[in-house]
Amino acid sequence: KNVGNNDAYIRIRVMIPADLDTTVLNSSMYTSSAMDKEFTMAYDKSGTVERNSVKYNVYTFTRNDPLAPGEMTYWNVWGTIHMDTTVTSAQSEALFGKNGPYPNGVFPVLVEADAIQAEGFTDATAAFAAFDKQ
């Protein structure tokens, strides 16, 4: 929800552990209704980011239009996380077993969101280019 006083561009980054993404997890997990209604999605191909010694793949969702004060974005850009149908028992045990990095199937998924005042920018791309230079 935009709690500010000005229209704002919104960007949401969903980060999935790189060692799980696409090889173990199904890579088409984002919510199509969010894509149809408000957002564009881009996979960051520049490499992984690291948070607390874990490397993550980053999916960036950018809202197409400015969000007015008091309005809320579509609430769910990421739907569910699915295990790929080709994952073997050995792969699952190595990752999610008692001695794996994600025991009992618990793993971090990080969400970071940014907002920038829309005034003075032609679109969200220009706004976040300026935001990222800060």
CSV table of N, CA, C and O in Angstrom, one decimal:
chain,number,residue,atom,x,y,z
A,1,LYS,N,0.9,-1.2,0.0
A,1,LYS,CA,0.0,0.0,0.0
A,1,LYS,C,0.9,1.2,0.0
A,1,LYS,O,1.9,1.3,0.7
A,2,ASN,N,0.5,2.2,-0.8
A,2,ASN,CA,1.3,3.5,-0.9
A,2,ASN,C,0.8,4.3,0.3
A,2,ASN,O,-0.3,4.8,0.3
A,3,VAL,N,1.6,4.4,1.3
A,3,VAL,CA,1.3,5.2,2.5
A,3,VAL,C,1.8,6.6,2.4
A,3,VAL,O,1.7,7.4,3.4
A,4,GLY,N,2.5,7.0,1.3
A,4,GLY,CA,3.0,8.3,1.1
A,4,GLY,C,1.9,9.3,0.6
A,4,GLY,O,0.8,8.9,0.4
A,5,ASN,N,2.4,10.5,0.3
A,5,ASN,CA,1.5,11.5,-0.2
A,5,ASN,C,1.6,11.7,-1.7
A,5,ASN,O,0.9,12.6,-2.2
A,6,ASN,N,2.4,11.0,-2.4
A,6,ASN,CA,2.6,11.2,-3.8
A,6,ASN,C,2.5,9.8,-4.5
A,6,ASN,O,2.7,8.8,-4.0
A,7,ASP,N,2.2,9.9,-5.8
A,7,ASP,CA,2.2,8.7,-6.7
A,7,ASP,C,3.6,8.1,-6.6
A,7,ASP,O,4.6,8.9,-6.6
A,8,ALA,N,3.7,6.8,-6.6
A,8,ALA,CA,5.0,6.2,-6.5
A,8,ALA,C,5.1,5.0,-7.5
A,8,ALA,O,4.1,4.3,-7.7
A,9,TYR,N,6.3,4.8,-8.0
A,9,TYR,CA,6.6,3.5,-8.7
A,9,TYR,C,7.1,2.5,-7.7
A,9,TYR,O,7.7,2.8,-6.7
A,10,ILE,N,6.7,1.3,-7.9
A,10,ILE,CA,6.9,0.2,-7.0
A,10,ILE,C,7.7,-0.9,-7.7
A,10,ILE,O,7.4,-1.3,-8.8
A,11,ARG,N,8.7,-1.5,-6.9
A,11,ARG,CA,9.5,-2.6,-7.4
A,11,ARG,C,9.6,-3.6,-6.3
A,11,ARG,O,9.9,-3.2,-5.2
A,12,ILE,N,9.4,-4.9,-6.6
A,12,ILE,CA,9.5,-5.9,-5.7
A,12,ILE,C,10.5,-7.0,-6.2
A,12,ILE,O,10.3,-7.4,-7.3
A,13,ARG,N,11.4,-7.3,-5.4
A,13,ARG,CA,12.4,-8.4,-5.7
A,13,ARG,C,12.1,-9.6,-4.9
A,13,ARG,O,12.1,-9.5,-3.6
A,14,VAL,N,11.9,-10.7,-5.5
A,14,VAL,CA,11.8,-12.0,-4.8
A,14,VAL,C,13.1,-12.8,-5.1
A,14,VAL,O,13.5,-12.9,-6.2
A,15,MET,N,13.7,-13.2,-4.0
A,15,MET,CA,15.0,-13.9,-4.1
A,15,MET,C,14.9,-15.4,-3.6
A,15,MET,O,14.4,-15.6,-2.5
A,16,ILE,N,15.3,-16.3,-4.5
A,16,ILE,CA,15.2,-17.7,-4.3
A,16,ILE,C,16.6,-18.3,-4.2
A,16,ILE,O,17.5,-17.9,-5.0
A,17,PRO,N,16.9,-19.1,-3.2
A,17,PRO,CA,18.3,-19.7,-3.1
A,17,PRO,C,18.7,-20.3,-4.4
A,17,PRO,O,18.0,-21.1,-5.1
A,18,ALA,N,19.9,-19.8,-4.9
A,18,ALA,CA,20.3,-20.2,-6.2
A,18,ALA,C,20.5,-21.7,-6.4
A,18,ALA,O,20.3,-22.3,-7.4
A,19,ASP,N,20.9,-22.4,-5.3
A,19,ASP,CA,21.1,-23.8,-5.4
A,19,ASP,C,19.8,-24.6,-5.5
A,19,ASP,O,19.9,-25.8,-5.8
A,20,LEU,N,18.7,-24.0,-5.3
A,20,LEU,CA,17.4,-24.6,-5.5
A,20,LEU,C,16.7,-24.2,-6.7
A,20,LEU,O,16.0,-25.0,-7.3
A,21,ASP,N,16.9,-23.0,-7.1
A,21,ASP,CA,16.1,-22.4,-8.2
A,21,ASP,C,16.5,-23.1,-9.5
A,21,ASP,O,17.6,-23.3,-9.9
A,22,THR,N,15.5,-23.4,-10.3
A,22,THR,CA,15.4,-24.0,-11.6
A,22,THR,C,15.9,-25.5,-11.7
A,22,THR,O,15.5,-26.2,-12.5
A,23,THR,N,16.9,-25.9,-10.9
A,23,THR,CA,17.3,-27.3,-10.9
A,23,THR,C,16.4,-28.2,-10.0
A,23,THR,O,16.2,-29.3,-10.4
A,24,VAL,N,15.9,-27.6,-8.9
A,24,VAL,CA,15.1,-28.4,-8.0
A,24,VAL,C,13.7,-27.9,-8.0
A,24,VAL,O,12.7,-28.6,-8.0
A,25,LEU,N,13.6,-26.5,-8.0
A,25,LEU,CA,12.3,-25.9,-8.0
A,25,LEU,C,11.8,-25.6,-9.4
A,25,LEU,O,12.6,-25.4,-10.3
A,26,ASN,N,10.5,-25.6,-9.5
A,26,ASN,CA,9.9,-25.3,-10.8
A,26,ASN,C,10.0,-23.8,-11.0
A,26,ASN,O,9.7,-23.0,-10.2
A,27,SER,N,10.6,-23.3,-12.2
A,27,SER,CA,10.9,-21.9,-12.3
A,27,SER,C,9.8,-21.0,-12.7
A,27,SER,O,9.9,-19.8,-12.8
A,28,SER,N,8.6,-21.6,-13.0
A,28,SER,CA,7.5,-20.7,-13.3
A,28,SER,C,6.5,-20.6,-12.1
A,28,SER,O,5.4,-21.1,-12.1
A,29,MET,N,6.9,-19.8,-11.1
A,29,MET,CA,6.2,-19.8,-9.9
A,29,MET,C,5.5,-18.5,-9.7
A,29,MET,O,4.7,-18.3,-8.7
A,30,TYR,N,5.8,-17.5,-10.5
A,30,TYR,CA,5.1,-16.2,-10.2
A,30,TYR,C,3.7,-16.2,-10.6
A,30,TYR,O,3.2,-17.0,-11.4
A,31,THR,N,2.9,-15.3,-10.1
A,31,THR,CA,1.5,-15.3,-10.3
A,31,THR,C,1.1,-14.6,-11.6
A,31,THR,O,1.4,-13.4,-11.8
A,32,SER,N,0.5,-15.3,-12.5
A,32,SER,CA,0.1,-14.8,-13.8
A,32,SER,C,-0.9,-13.6,-13.7
A,32,SER,O,-0.8,-12.7,-14.4
A,33,SER,N,-1.7,-13.7,-12.7
A,33,SER,CA,-2.7,-12.6,-12.5
A,33,SER,C,-2.0,-11.3,-12.2
A,33,SER,O,-2.4,-10.2,-12.6
A,34,ALA,N,-0.9,-11.3,-11.4
A,34,ALA,CA,-0.2,-10.1,-11.1
A,34,ALA,C,0.5,-9.6,-12.4
A,34,ALA,O,0.5,-8.4,-12.6
A,35,MET,N,0.9,-10.5,-13.3
A,35,MET,CA,1.5,-10.1,-14.5
A,35,MET,C,0.5,-9.5,-15.5
A,35,MET,O,0.8,-8.5,-16.2
A,36,ASP,N,-0.7,-10.1,-15.5
A,36,ASP,CA,-1.7,-9.6,-16.4
A,36,ASP,C,-2.3,-8.2,-15.9
A,36,ASP,O,-2.7,-7.4,-16.8
A,37,LYS,N,-2.3,-7.9,-14.6
A,37,LYS,CA,-2.9,-6.7,-14.1
A,37,LYS,C,-1.9,-5.5,-14.0
A,37,LYS,O,-2.3,-4.4,-14.3
A,38,GLU,N,-0.7,-5.8,-13.4
A,38,GLU,CA,0.0,-4.6,-13.0
A,38,GLU,C,1.5,-4.7,-13.3
A,38,GLU,O,2.1,-3.6,-13.5
A,39,PHE,N,2.1,-5.8,-13.3
A,39,PHE,CA,3.6,-5.9,-13.2
A,39,PHE,C,4.2,-6.5,-14.4
A,39,PHE,O,3.6,-7.2,-15.2
A,40,THR,N,5.5,-6.1,-14.6
A,40,THR,CA,6.4,-6.9,-15.5
A,40,THR,C,7.4,-7.6,-14.7
A,40,THR,O,7.7,-7.2,-13.5
A,41,MET,N,7.9,-8.7,-15.1
A,41,MET,CA,8.9,-9.5,-14.4
A,41,MET,C,10.1,-9.6,-15.2
A,41,MET,O,10.1,-9.9,-16.4
A,42,ALA,N,11.3,-9.5,-14.5
A,42,ALA,CA,12.5,-9.8,-15.2
A,42,ALA,C,13.4,-10.6,-14.2
A,42,ALA,O,13.5,-10.3,-13.0
A,43,TYR,N,14.1,-11.6,-14.8
A,43,TYR,CA,15.0,-12.4,-14.1
A,43,TYR,C,16.4,-11.7,-14.2
A,43,TYR,O,16.8,-11.3,-15.3
A,44,ASP,N,17.0,-11.4,-13.1
A,44,ASP,CA,18.3,-10.7,-13.1
A,44,ASP,C,19.4,-11.7,-13.5
A,44,ASP,O,19.8,-12.6,-12.8
A,45,LYS,N,19.9,-11.5,-14.8
A,45,LYS,CA,20.9,-12.4,-15.3
A,45,LYS,C,22.3,-12.0,-15.0
A,45,LYS,O,23.3,-12.5,-15.5
A,46,SER,N,22.5,-10.9,-14.2
A,46,SER,CA,23.8,-10.5,-13.8
A,46,SER,C,24.5,-11.3,-12.8
A,46,SER,O,25.7,-11.1,-12.5
A,47,GLY,N,23.9,-12.3,-12.3
A,47,GLY,CA,24.5,-13.2,-11.3
A,47,GLY,C,23.7,-13.2,-10.0
A,47,GLY,O,22.7,-12.5,-9.9
A,48,THR,N,24.2,-13.9,-9.1
A,48,THR,CA,23.4,-14.0,-7.8
A,48,THR,C,23.8,-12.9,-6.9
A,48,THR,O,24.8,-12.2,-7.0
A,49,VAL,N,22.9,-12.7,-5.9
A,49,VAL,CA,23.2,-11.7,-4.8
A,49,VAL,C,23.4,-12.6,-3.6
A,49,VAL,O,22.8,-13.7,-3.5
A,50,GLU,N,24.2,-12.1,-2.6
A,50,GLU,CA,24.4,-12.8,-1.4
A,50,GLU,C,23.8,-12.1,-0.2
A,50,GLU,O,24.0,-10.9,-0.1
A,51,ARG,N,23.1,-12.8,0.6
A,51,ARG,CA,22.5,-12.3,1.8
A,51,ARG,C,22.8,-13.3,2.9
A,51,ARG,O,22.4,-14.5,2.8
A,52,ASN,N,23.4,-13.0,4.0
A,52,ASN,CA,23.7,-13.9,5.1
A,52,ASN,C,24.3,-15.2,4.6
A,52,ASN,O,23.9,-16.3,5.0
A,53,SER,N,25.3,-15.1,3.8
A,53,SER,CA,26.1,-16.2,3.3
A,53,SER,C,25.3,-17.2,2.4
A,53,SER,O,25.7,-18.3,2.1
A,54,VAL,N,24.1,-16.8,1.9
A,54,VAL,CA,23.3,-17.6,1.0
A,54,VAL,C,23.3,-16.8,-0.3
A,54,VAL,O,23.0,-15.6,-0.4
A,55,LYS,N,23.5,-17.5,-1.5
A,55,LYS,CA,23.4,-16.9,-2.8
A,55,LYS,C,22.0,-17.1,-3.3
A,55,LYS,O,21.4,-18.2,-3.2
A,56,TYR,N,21.5,-16.0,-3.9
A,56,TYR,CA,20.1,-16.0,-4.4
A,56,TYR,C,20.0,-15.6,-5.8
A,56,TYR,O,20.8,-14.7,-6.3
A,57,ASN,N,19.1,-16.2,-6.5
A,57,ASN,CA,18.6,-15.7,-7.8
A,57,ASN,C,17.6,-14.7,-7.6
A,57,ASN,O,16.7,-14.8,-6.7
A,58,VAL,N,17.5,-13.6,-8.4
A,58,VAL,CA,16.6,-12.5,-8.2
A,58,VAL,C,15.6,-12.3,-9.3
A,58,VAL,O,16.0,-12.3,-10.5
A,59,TYR,N,14.4,-12.3,-8.9
A,59,TYR,CA,13.3,-12.0,-9.8
A,59,TYR,C,12.7,-10.6,-9.5
A,59,TYR,O,12.3,-10.4,-8.3
A,60,THR,N,12.7,-9.7,-10.4
A,60,THR,CA,12.3,-8.3,-10.1
A,60,THR,C,10.9,-8.1,-10.8
A,60,THR,O,10.8,-8.3,-12.0
A,61,PHE,N,10.0,-7.6,-10.0
A,61,PHE,CA,8.6,-7.3,-10.5
A,61,PHE,C,8.5,-5.8,-10.4
A,61,PHE,O,8.6,-5.2,-9.3
A,62,THR,N,8.3,-5.1,-11.5
A,62,THR,CA,8.1,-3.7,-11.5
A,62,THR,C,6.7,-3.3,-11.9
A,62,THR,O,6.2,-3.8,-12.9
A,63,ARG,N,6.1,-2.5,-11.1
A,63,ARG,CA,4.7,-2.1,-11.4
A,63,ARG,C,4.7,-1.1,-12.6
A,63,ARG,O,5.5,-0.2,-12.7
A,64,ASN,N,3.8,-1.4,-13.6
A,64,ASN,CA,3.8,-0.6,-14.8
A,64,ASN,C,3.4,0.9,-14.6
A,64,ASN,O,4.0,1.7,-15.2
A,65,ASP,N,2.5,1.1,-13.8
A,65,ASP,CA,1.9,2.5,-13.6
A,65,ASP,C,2.2,2.9,-12.1
A,65,ASP,O,2.3,2.1,-11.2
A,66,PRO,N,2.3,4.2,-11.9
A,66,PRO,CA,2.5,4.7,-10.6
A,66,PRO,C,1.3,4.3,-9.7
A,66,PRO,O,0.2,4.2,-10.2
A,67,LEU,N,1.6,4.1,-8.4
A,67,LEU,CA,0.6,3.7,-7.5
A,67,LEU,C,0.2,5.0,-6.7
A,67,LEU,O,1.0,5.7,-6.1
A,68,ALA,N,-1.1,5.3,-6.7
A,68,ALA,CA,-1.6,6.5,-6.0
A,68,ALA,C,-1.6,6.4,-4.5
A,68,ALA,O,-1.7,5.3,-4.0
A,69,PRO,N,-1.5,7.5,-3.8
A,69,PRO,CA,-1.5,7.4,-2.3
A,69,PRO,C,-2.8,6.7,-1.9
A,69,PRO,O,-3.9,6.9,-2.4
A,70,GLY,N,-2.6,5.8,-0.9
A,70,GLY,CA,-3.7,5.0,-0.4
A,70,GLY,C,-4.1,3.8,-1.1
A,70,GLY,O,-4.8,2.9,-0.7
A,71,GLU,N,-3.6,3.6,-2.4
A,71,GLU,CA,-3.9,2.4,-3.2
A,71,GLU,C,-2.9,1.3,-2.8
A,71,GLU,O,-1.8,1.5,-2.3
A,72,MET,N,-3.4,0.1,-3.1
A,72,MET,CA,-2.6,-1.1,-2.8
A,72,MET,C,-2.3,-1.8,-4.1
A,72,MET,O,-3.2,-1.9,-5.0
A,73,THR,N,-1.1,-2.4,-4.3
A,73,THR,CA,-0.8,-3.2,-5.5
A,73,THR,C,-1.5,-4.5,-5.4
A,73,THR,O,-2.0,-4.9,-4.3
A,74,TYR,N,-1.5,-5.2,-6.5
A,74,TYR,CA,-2.0,-6.6,-6.4
A,74,TYR,C,-1.1,-7.3,-5.4
A,74,TYR,O,0.1,-7.3,-5.4
A,75,TRP,N,-1.7,-8.0,-4.5
A,75,TRP,CA,-1.1,-8.4,-3.3
A,75,TRP,C,-0.1,-9.6,-3.5
A,75,TRP,O,0.7,-9.9,-2.6
A,76,ASN,N,-0.1,-10.3,-4.6
A,76,ASN,CA,0.6,-11.5,-4.6
A,76,ASN,C,1.3,-11.7,-6.0
A,76,ASN,O,0.8,-12.2,-6.9
A,77,VAL,N,2.6,-11.2,-6.0
A,77,VAL,CA,3.3,-11.4,-7.3
A,77,VAL,C,3.9,-12.8,-7.4
A,77,VAL,O,4.3,-13.2,-8.5
A,78,TRP,N,4.1,-13.4,-6.3
A,78,TRP,CA,4.6,-14.8,-6.3
A,78,TRP,C,3.6,-15.7,-5.7
A,78,TRP,O,3.2,-15.6,-4.6
A,79,GLY,N,3.2,-16.7,-6.5
A,79,GLY,CA,2.2,-17.6,-6.1
A,79,GLY,C,2.6,-18.7,-5.2
A,79,GLY,O,2.5,-18.6,-3.9
A,80,THR,N,3.2,-19.8,-5.7
A,80,THR,CA,3.6,-20.9,-5.0
A,80,THR,C,5.0,-21.4,-5.4
A,80,THR,O,5.5,-21.0,-6.4
A,81,ILE,N,5.6,-22.2,-4.6
A,81,ILE,CA,6.9,-22.8,-5.0
A,81,ILE,C,6.6,-24.3,-5.1
A,81,ILE,O,6.1,-25.0,-4.2
A,82,HIS,N,7.0,-24.8,-6.3
A,82,HIS,CA,6.8,-26.2,-6.6
A,82,HIS,C,8.1,-26.9,-6.8
A,82,HIS,O,9.0,-26.4,-7.4
A,83,MET,N,8.2,-28.2,-6.4
A,83,MET,CA,9.3,-29.0,-6.7
A,83,MET,C,9.2,-29.5,-8.1
A,83,MET,O,8.1,-29.9,-8.6
A,84,ASP,N,10.3,-29.5,-8.9
A,84,ASP,CA,10.3,-29.9,-10.3
A,84,ASP,C,10.0,-31.4,-10.3
A,84,ASP,O,10.4,-32.2,-9.4
A,85,THR,N,9.3,-31.9,-11.3
A,85,THR,CA,8.9,-33.3,-11.4
A,85,THR,C,10.1,-34.2,-11.7
A,85,THR,O,10.0,-35.4,-11.5
A,86,THR,N,11.2,-33.6,-12.1
A,86,THR,CA,12.4,-34.5,-12.4
A,86,THR,C,13.3,-34.7,-11.2
A,86,THR,O,14.4,-35.3,-11.3
A,87,VAL,N,13.0,-34.0,-10.1
A,87,VAL,CA,13.9,-34.1,-8.9
A,87,VAL,C,13.9,-35.6,-8.4
A,87,VAL,O,12.9,-36.2,-8.2
A,88,THR,N,15.1,-36.1,-8.1
A,88,THR,CA,15.3,-37.4,-7.6
A,88,THR,C,15.3,-37.4,-6.1
A,88,THR,O,15.5,-36.4,-5.4
A,89,SER,N,15.1,-38.6,-5.5
A,89,SER,CA,15.1,-38.8,-4.1
A,89,SER,C,16.5,-38.4,-3.5
A,89,SER,O,16.6,-37.8,-2.5
A,90,ALA,N,17.5,-38.7,-4.3
A,90,ALA,CA,18.9,-38.4,-3.8
A,90,ALA,C,19.1,-36.8,-3.8
A,90,ALA,O,19.7,-36.3,-2.8
A,91,GLN,N,18.6,-36.1,-4.8
A,91,GLN,CA,18.7,-34.7,-4.8
A,91,GLN,C,17.9,-34.1,-3.6
A,91,GLN,O,18.4,-33.2,-2.9
A,92,SER,N,16.7,-34.6,-3.4
A,92,SER,CA,15.9,-34.1,-2.3
A,92,SER,C,16.5,-34.3,-1.0
A,92,SER,O,16.6,-33.4,-0.1
A,93,GLU,N,17.1,-35.5,-0.8
A,93,GLU,CA,17.7,-35.8,0.5
A,93,GLU,C,19.0,-35.0,0.7
A,93,GLU,O,19.2,-34.5,1.8
A,94,ALA,N,19.8,-34.7,-0.3
A,94,ALA,CA,21.0,-33.9,-0.2
A,94,ALA,C,20.7,-32.5,0.2
A,94,ALA,O,21.4,-31.8,0.9
A,95,LEU,N,19.5,-32.0,-0.3
A,95,LEU,CA,19.2,-30.6,0.0
A,95,LEU,C,18.3,-30.5,1.3
A,95,LEU,O,18.5,-29.6,2.1
A,96,PHE,N,17.3,-31.4,1.4
A,96,PHE,CA,16.3,-31.2,2.4
A,96,PHE,C,16.4,-32.2,3.6
A,96,PHE,O,15.6,-32.1,4.5
A,97,GLY,N,17.3,-33.1,3.5
A,97,GLY,CA,17.5,-34.1,4.5
A,97,GLY,C,18.1,-33.5,5.8
A,97,GLY,O,18.5,-32.4,5.9
A,98,LYS,N,18.3,-34.4,6.8
A,98,LYS,CA,18.8,-34.0,8.1
A,98,LYS,C,20.2,-33.3,8.0
A,98,LYS,O,20.4,-32.3,8.7
A,99,ASN,N,21.0,-33.7,7.1
A,99,ASN,CA,22.3,-33.1,6.9
A,99,ASN,C,22.5,-32.1,5.8
A,99,ASN,O,23.5,-31.6,5.5
A,100,GLY,N,21.4,-31.8,5.1
A,100,GLY,CA,21.4,-30.9,4.0
A,100,GLY,C,21.3,-29.4,4.5
A,100,GLY,O,21.1,-29.2,5.6
A,101,PRO,N,21.5,-28.5,3.5
A,101,PRO,CA,21.5,-27.1,3.9
A,101,PRO,C,20.1,-26.6,4.3
A,101,PRO,O,19.9,-25.5,4.9
A,102,TYR,N,19.0,-27.3,3.9
A,102,TYR,CA,17.6,-26.9,4.2
A,102,TYR,C,16.9,-28.1,4.8
A,102,TYR,O,16.0,-28.6,4.2
A,103,PRO,N,17.2,-28.5,6.1
A,103,PRO,CA,16.6,-29.6,6.7
A,103,PRO,C,15.1,-29.4,6.8
A,103,PRO,O,14.6,-28.3,7.0
A,104,ASN,N,14.4,-30.5,6.6
A,104,ASN,CA,12.9,-30.5,6.6
A,104,ASN,C,12.3,-29.6,5.6
A,104,ASN,O,11.1,-29.2,5.7
A,105,GLY,N,13.0,-29.3,4.5
A,105,GLY,CA,12.4,-28.5,3.4
A,105,GLY,C,12.2,-27.0,3.7
A,105,GLY,O,11.5,-26.4,3.0
A,106,VAL,N,12.9,-26.6,4.8
A,106,VAL,CA,12.7,-25.1,5.1
A,106,VAL,C,13.9,-24.4,4.5
A,106,VAL,O,15.0,-24.6,4.8
A,107,PHE,N,13.5,-23.4,3.7
A,107,PHE,CA,14.6,-22.6,3.0
A,107,PHE,C,14.1,-21.1,3.0
A,107,PHE,O,12.9,-20.8,2.9
A,108,PRO,N,15.0,-20.2,2.9
A,108,PRO,CA,14.6,-18.8,2.9
A,108,PRO,C,14.2,-18.3,1.5
A,108,PRO,O,14.8,-18.7,0.5
A,109,VAL,N,13.2,-17.5,1.5
A,109,VAL,CA,12.8,-16.8,0.3
A,109,VAL,C,12.7,-15.3,0.7
A,109,VAL,O,11.9,-15.0,1.6
A,110,LEU,N,13.5,-14.5,0.1
A,110,LEU,CA,13.5,-13.1,0.6
A,110,LEU,C,12.7,-12.2,-0.4
A,110,LEU,O,12.6,-12.5,-1.6
A,111,VAL,N,12.1,-11.2,0.2
A,111,VAL,CA,11.3,-10.2,-0.6
A,111,VAL,C,11.8,-8.8,-0.1
A,111,VAL,O,11.8,-8.5,1.0
A,112,GLU,N,12.2,-8.1,-1.1
A,112,GLU,CA,12.6,-6.7,-0.9
A,112,GLU,C,11.7,-5.8,-1.8
A,112,GLU,O,11.5,-6.1,-2.9
A,113,ALA,N,11.2,-4.7,-1.3
A,113,ALA,CA,10.4,-3.8,-2.0
A,113,ALA,C,10.9,-2.4,-1.9
A,113,ALA,O,11.5,-2.0,-0.9
A,114,ASP,N,10.8,-1.7,-3.1
A,114,ASP,CA,11.2,-0.3,-3.1
A,114,ASP,C,10.1,0.6,-3.7
A,114,ASP,O,9.3,0.1,-4.5
A,115,ALA,N,10.1,1.8,-3.3
A,115,ALA,CA,9.1,2.8,-3.9
A,115,ALA,C,9.9,4.1,-4.1
A,115,ALA,O,10.8,4.4,-3.4
A,116,ILE,N,9.5,4.7,-5.2
A,116,ILE,CA,10.1,6.0,-5.5
A,116,ILE,C,9.0,7.0,-6.1
A,116,ILE,O,8.2,6.5,-6.8
A,117,GLN,N,9.1,8.2,-5.6
A,117,GLN,CA,8.1,9.2,-6.1
A,117,GLN,C,8.1,9.2,-7.6
A,117,GLN,O,9.1,9.3,-8.3
A,118,ALA,N,6.9,9.1,-8.2
A,118,ALA,CA,6.8,9.1,-9.7
A,118,ALA,C,7.0,10.4,-10.3
A,118,ALA,O,7.5,10.5,-11.5
A,119,GLU,N,6.7,11.5,-9.7
A,119,GLU,CA,6.9,12.8,-10.3
A,119,GLU,C,8.4,13.1,-10.7
A,119,GLU,O,9.3,12.8,-9.9
A,120,GLY,N,8.5,13.6,-11.9
A,120,GLY,CA,9.8,13.9,-12.4
A,120,GLY,C,10.4,12.7,-13.3
A,120,GLY,O,11.5,12.9,-13.8
A,121,PHE,N,9.7,11.6,-13.4
A,121,PHE,CA,10.2,10.5,-14.2
A,121,PHE,C,9.2,10.1,-15.2
A,121,PHE,O,8.0,10.2,-15.0
A,122,THR,N,9.7,9.7,-16.4
A,122,THR,CA,8.8,9.4,-17.5
A,122,THR,C,8.2,8.0,-17.3
A,122,THR,O,7.1,7.8,-17.8
A,123,ASP,N,8.9,7.1,-16.6
A,123,ASP,CA,8.3,5.8,-16.4
A,123,ASP,C,9.1,5.1,-15.3
A,123,ASP,O,10.1,5.7,-14.7
A,124,ALA,N,8.7,3.9,-14.9
A,124,ALA,CA,9.3,3.2,-13.8
A,124,ALA,C,10.8,2.8,-14.1
A,124,ALA,O,11.6,2.9,-13.2
A,125,THR,N,11.1,2.5,-15.3
A,125,THR,CA,12.5,2.2,-15.7
A,125,THR,C,13.4,3.4,-15.4
A,125,THR,O,14.5,3.2,-14.7
A,126,ALA,N,13.0,4.6,-15.8
A,126,ALA,CA,13.8,5.8,-15.5
A,126,ALA,C,13.9,6.1,-14.0
A,126,ALA,O,14.9,6.4,-13.4
A,127,ALA,N,12.8,5.9,-13.3
A,127,ALA,CA,12.7,6.1,-11.9
A,127,ALA,C,13.7,5.2,-11.1
A,127,ALA,O,14.5,5.6,-10.3
A,128,PHE,N,13.7,3.9,-11.4
A,128,PHE,CA,14.5,3.0,-10.7
A,128,PHE,C,16.0,3.1,-11.2
A,128,PHE,O,16.9,2.7,-10.4
A,129,ALA,N,16.2,3.5,-12.4
A,129,ALA,CA,17.6,3.8,-12.8
A,129,ALA,C,18.2,4.9,-11.9
A,129,ALA,O,19.3,4.8,-11.4
A,130,ALA,N,17.4,5.9,-11.6
A,130,ALA,CA,17.9,7.0,-10.7
A,130,ALA,C,18.0,6.5,-9.2
A,130,ALA,O,18.9,6.8,-8.5
A,131,PHE,N,17.0,5.7,-8.8
A,131,PHE,CA,17.0,5.1,-7.5
A,131,PHE,C,18.3,4.3,-7.2
A,131,PHE,O,18.9,4.4,-6.2
A,132,ASP,N,18.6,3.4,-8.2
A,132,ASP,CA,19.8,2.5,-8.0
A,132,ASP,C,21.1,3.3,-8.0
A,132,ASP,O,22.1,2.7,-7.6
A,133,LYS,N,21.2,4.5,-8.5
A,133,LYS,CA,22.4,5.3,-8.5
A,133,LYS,C,22.7,5.8,-7.1
A,133,LYS,O,23.8,6.3,-6.8
A,134,GLN,N,21.7,5.9,-6.2
A,134,GLN,CA,21.8,6.4,-4.9
A,134,GLN,C,22.7,5.6,-4.1
A,134,GLN,O,22.8,4.4,-4.1
